XYZ file of C-alpha atoms in Angstrom:
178
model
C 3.562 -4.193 -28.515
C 6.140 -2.490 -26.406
C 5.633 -4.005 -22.911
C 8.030 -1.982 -21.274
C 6.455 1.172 -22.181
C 2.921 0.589 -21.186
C 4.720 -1.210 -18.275
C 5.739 1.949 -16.947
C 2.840 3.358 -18.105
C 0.493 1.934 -15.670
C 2.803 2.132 -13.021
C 2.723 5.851 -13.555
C -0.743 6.073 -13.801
C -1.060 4.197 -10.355
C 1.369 6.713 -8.873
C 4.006 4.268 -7.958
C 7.745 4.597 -7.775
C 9.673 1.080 -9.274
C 10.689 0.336 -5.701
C 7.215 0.909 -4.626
C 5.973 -1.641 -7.248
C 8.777 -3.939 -6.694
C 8.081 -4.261 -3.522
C 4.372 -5.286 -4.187
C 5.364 -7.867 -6.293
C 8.172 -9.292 -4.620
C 10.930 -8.169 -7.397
C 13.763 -5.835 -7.290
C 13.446 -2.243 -8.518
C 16.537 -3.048 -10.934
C 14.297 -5.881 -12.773
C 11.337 -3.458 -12.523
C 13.680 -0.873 -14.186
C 14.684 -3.392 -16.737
C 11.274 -4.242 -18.029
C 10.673 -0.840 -18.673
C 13.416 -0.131 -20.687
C 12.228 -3.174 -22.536
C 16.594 -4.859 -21.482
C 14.318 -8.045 -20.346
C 11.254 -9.937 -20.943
C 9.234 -11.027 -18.066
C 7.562 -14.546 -18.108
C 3.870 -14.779 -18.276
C 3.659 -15.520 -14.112
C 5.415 -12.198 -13.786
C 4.149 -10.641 -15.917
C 0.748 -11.776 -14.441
C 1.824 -10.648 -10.884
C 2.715 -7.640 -12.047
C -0.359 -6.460 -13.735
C -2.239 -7.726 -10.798
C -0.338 -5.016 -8.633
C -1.526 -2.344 -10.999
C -4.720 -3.192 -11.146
C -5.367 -5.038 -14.308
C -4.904 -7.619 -16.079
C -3.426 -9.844 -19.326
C -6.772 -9.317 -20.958
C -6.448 -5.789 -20.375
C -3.507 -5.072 -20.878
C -3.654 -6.603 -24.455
C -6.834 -4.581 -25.127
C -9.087 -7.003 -24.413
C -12.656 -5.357 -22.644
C -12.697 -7.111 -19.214
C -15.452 -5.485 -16.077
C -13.661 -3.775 -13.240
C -13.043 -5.960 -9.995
C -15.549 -4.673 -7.358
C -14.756 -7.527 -4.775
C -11.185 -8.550 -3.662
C -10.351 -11.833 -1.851
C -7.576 -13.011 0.608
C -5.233 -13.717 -2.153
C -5.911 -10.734 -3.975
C -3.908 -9.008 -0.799
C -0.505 -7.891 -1.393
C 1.741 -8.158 1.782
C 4.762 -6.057 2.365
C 6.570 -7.180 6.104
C 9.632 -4.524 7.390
C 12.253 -5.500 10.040
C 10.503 -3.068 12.522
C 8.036 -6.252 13.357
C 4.786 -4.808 11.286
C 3.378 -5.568 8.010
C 1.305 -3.951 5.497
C -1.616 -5.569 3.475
C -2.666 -3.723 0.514
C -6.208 -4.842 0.669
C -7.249 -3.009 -2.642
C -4.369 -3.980 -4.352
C -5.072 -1.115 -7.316
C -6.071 1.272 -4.685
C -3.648 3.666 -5.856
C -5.391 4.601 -9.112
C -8.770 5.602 -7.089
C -9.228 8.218 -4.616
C -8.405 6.563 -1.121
C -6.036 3.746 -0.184
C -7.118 1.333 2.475
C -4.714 -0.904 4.081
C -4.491 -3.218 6.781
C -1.470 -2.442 9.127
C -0.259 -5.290 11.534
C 1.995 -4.613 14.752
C 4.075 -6.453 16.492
C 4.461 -5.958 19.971
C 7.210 -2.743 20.845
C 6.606 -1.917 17.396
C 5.677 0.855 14.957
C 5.262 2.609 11.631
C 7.775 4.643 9.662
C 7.273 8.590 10.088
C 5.096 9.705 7.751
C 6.098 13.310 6.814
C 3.225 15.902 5.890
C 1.401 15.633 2.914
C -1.570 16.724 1.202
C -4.693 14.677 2.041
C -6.571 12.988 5.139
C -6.081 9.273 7.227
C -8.590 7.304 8.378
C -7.749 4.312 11.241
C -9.980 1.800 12.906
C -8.081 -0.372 15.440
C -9.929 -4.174 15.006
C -7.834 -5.141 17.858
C -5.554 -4.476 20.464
C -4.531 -0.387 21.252
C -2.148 1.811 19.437
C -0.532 5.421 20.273
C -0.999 7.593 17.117
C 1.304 10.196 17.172
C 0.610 13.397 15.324
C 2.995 15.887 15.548
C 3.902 16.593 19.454
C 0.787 14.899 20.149
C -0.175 11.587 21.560
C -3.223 9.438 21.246
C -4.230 6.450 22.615
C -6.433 4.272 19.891
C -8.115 1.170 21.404
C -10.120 -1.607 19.661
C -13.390 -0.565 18.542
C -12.181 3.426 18.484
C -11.114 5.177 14.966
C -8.780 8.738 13.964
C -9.094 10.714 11.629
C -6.203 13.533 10.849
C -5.247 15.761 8.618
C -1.666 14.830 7.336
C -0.028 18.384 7.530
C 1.986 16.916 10.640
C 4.182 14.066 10.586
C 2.629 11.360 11.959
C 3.003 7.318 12.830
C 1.316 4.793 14.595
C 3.232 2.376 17.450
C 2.051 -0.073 19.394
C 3.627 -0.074 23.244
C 2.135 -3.376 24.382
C 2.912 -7.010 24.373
C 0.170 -7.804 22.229
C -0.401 -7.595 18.485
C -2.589 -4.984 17.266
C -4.190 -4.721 13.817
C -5.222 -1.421 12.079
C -7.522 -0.685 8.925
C -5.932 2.749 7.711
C -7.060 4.216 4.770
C -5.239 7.405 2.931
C -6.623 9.996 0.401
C -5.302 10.563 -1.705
C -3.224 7.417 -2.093
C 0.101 7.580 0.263
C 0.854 3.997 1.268
């Protein structure tokens, strides 16, 4: 079996760059490149890891029939932290092969998301707690706990969070973005 190839396969199939998947599974986009060039072998934990980031698993991934996961616990979550104080959680962590993309977005206080530039597709946000400003294009809204958005991502857009406090986000994307 060529595990490179169907490596890169998935990954594809997932829409994923190698830094994008390296990043989910805590590896650098060199070894990522590496595998799938078939230059190194990864060990059966990373191997493991990484087919958990795509969405699968050894079973599967040897052609073995296994049921799709429907349910998706805490350590299931893939979490990615930046230096600009926030973090993303992939809560879905194959999320990329369906439709939409949820993800759990944690600021710090004074902090915010990269720009994201226009695309094609629609956000969703519900703030669980504390308020953001979501700002979309030259506009600015204020998002409390409890309240939710929902934009159209022609216009680059970001969320920030201006106050002392933390403030914790479910965003979802569609198609996948994140």
């Amino acid at each position: 079996m060529n595990i490179g190839e169907n490596l890169k396969r998935l990954r594809i199939a997932n829409s994923l760059t190698q830094q994008e998947l390296a990043d989910r599974c805590e590896l650098t986009k060199g070894y990522i490149s590496q595998l799938e060039r078939d230059l190194t072998s990864p060990s059966i934990a990373t191997l493991t890891d990484i087919l958990e980031c795509l969405g699968t698993d050894l079973g599967s991934f040897f052609n073995e029939a296994v049921d799709i996961k429907i349910v998706f616990k805490e350590e299931d979550v893939f979490v990615k932290e930046s230096d600009d104080n926030y973090k993303i959680n992939w809560i879905v962590p194959n999320a990329q092969k369906n439709k939409m993309e949820p993800i759990l977005v944690e600021l710090g206080a004074n902090s915010r998301t990269k720009d994201d530039e226009p695309h094609e597709g629609e956000e969703f946000g519900y703030v669980l707690s504390g308020t953001i400003m979501l700002n979309y294009g030259n506009q600015i809204y204020k998002v409390k706990k409890g309240e939710s958005f929902y934009i159209k991502t022609n216009k680059t857009h970001f969320i920030e969070n201006t106050s002392k406090n933390p403030a914790r986000v479910i965003w979802v994307s569609t198609p996948p973005n994140f």
